[in-house]
Coordinates of C-alpha atoms in Angstrom, one line a residue:
X1 CA 52.0 -13.8 -3.8
X2 CA 48.7 -13.9 -5.8
X3 CA 49.5 -10.4 -7.2
X4 CA 53.0 -11.5 -8.2
X5 CA 51.6 -14.4 -10.2
X6 CA 48.9 -12.2 -11.7
X7 CA 46.3 -14.5 -10.3
X8 CA 42.9 -13.8 -8.8
X9 CA 40.9 -14.7 -5.8
X10 CA 37.1 -15.1 -6.2
X11 CA 34.6 -15.4 -3.5
X12 CA 30.9 -16.0 -3.8
X13 CA 28.9 -14.0 -1.3
X14 CA 25.3 -14.9 -0.4
X15 CA 24.1 -13.5 -3.7
X16 CA 23.3 -16.7 -5.7
X17 CA 22.3 -14.7 -8.7
X18 CA 25.7 -13.0 -9.0
X19 CA 27.4 -16.4 -8.5
X20 CA 25.3 -17.9 -11.3
X21 CA 26.3 -14.9 -13.5
X22 CA 30.0 -15.7 -12.8
X23 CA 29.4 -19.3 -13.8
X24 CA 27.8 -18.2 -17.1
X25 CA 30.6 -15.8 -17.9
X26 CA 33.3 -18.5 -17.3
X27 CA 31.4 -21.0 -19.4
X28 CA 31.2 -18.5 -22.2
X29 CA 34.9 -17.9 -22.0
X30 CA 35.4 -21.5 -22.9
X31 CA 33.1 -21.3 -25.9
X32 CA 29.8 -22.7 -24.6
X33 CA 26.7 -21.4 -22.9
X34 CA 24.8 -22.6 -19.9
X35 CA 21.2 -22.2 -18.9
X36 CA 20.5 -20.0 -15.9
X37 CA 19.0 -23.0 -14.0
X38 CA 22.0 -25.2 -14.7
X39 CA 24.4 -22.4 -13.6
X40 CA 22.4 -22.0 -10.3
X41 CA 22.5 -25.7 -9.8
X42 CA 26.2 -25.8 -10.2
X43 CA 26.6 -23.0 -7.6
X44 CA 24.5 -25.0 -5.2
X45 CA 26.3 -28.2 -5.9
X46 CA 29.7 -26.6 -5.3
X47 CA 28.7 -25.0 -2.1
X48 CA 29.3 -21.5 -3.4
X49 CA 33.0 -22.2 -3.9
X50 CA 34.4 -20.4 -7.0
X51 CA 37.4 -22.7 -7.2
X52 CA 35.2 -25.8 -7.2
X53 CA 32.8 -24.2 -9.7
X54 CA 35.7 -23.5 -12.0
X55 CA 36.9 -27.1 -11.8
X56 CA 33.4 -28.4 -12.5
X57 CA 32.9 -25.9 -15.4
X58 CA 36.1 -27.3 -17.1
X59 CA 34.7 -30.8 -16.7
X60 CA 31.3 -29.9 -18.1
X61 CA 32.8 -28.2 -21.1
X62 CA 34.9 -31.3 -21.9
X63 CA 32.1 -33.8 -21.4
X64 CA 29.2 -32.1 -23.0
X65 CA 28.4 -32.2 -26.7
X66 CA 26.9 -29.1 -28.4
X67 CA 27.3 -25.5 -27.5
X68 CA 24.9 -25.4 -24.6
X69 CA 25.0 -26.9 -21.1
X70 CA 21.7 -27.6 -19.5
X71 CA 20.3 -29.7 -16.6
X72 CA 19.4 -32.6 -18.9

């Protein structure tokens, strides 16, 4: 079903660095940047769930001013 809809399934393994990299790439696709520490914190706060991280990324992009997302 996922292939037919041309969707994708993402899973974060135990590699937190790779998960933070995924977050950074997704934020950049939406026209902003995110600090490494903020990306790592987002991964931690979403329990390593890519789906939850994507939802929170969308919220962060909408609610932040400027081009960069940080912990402050």
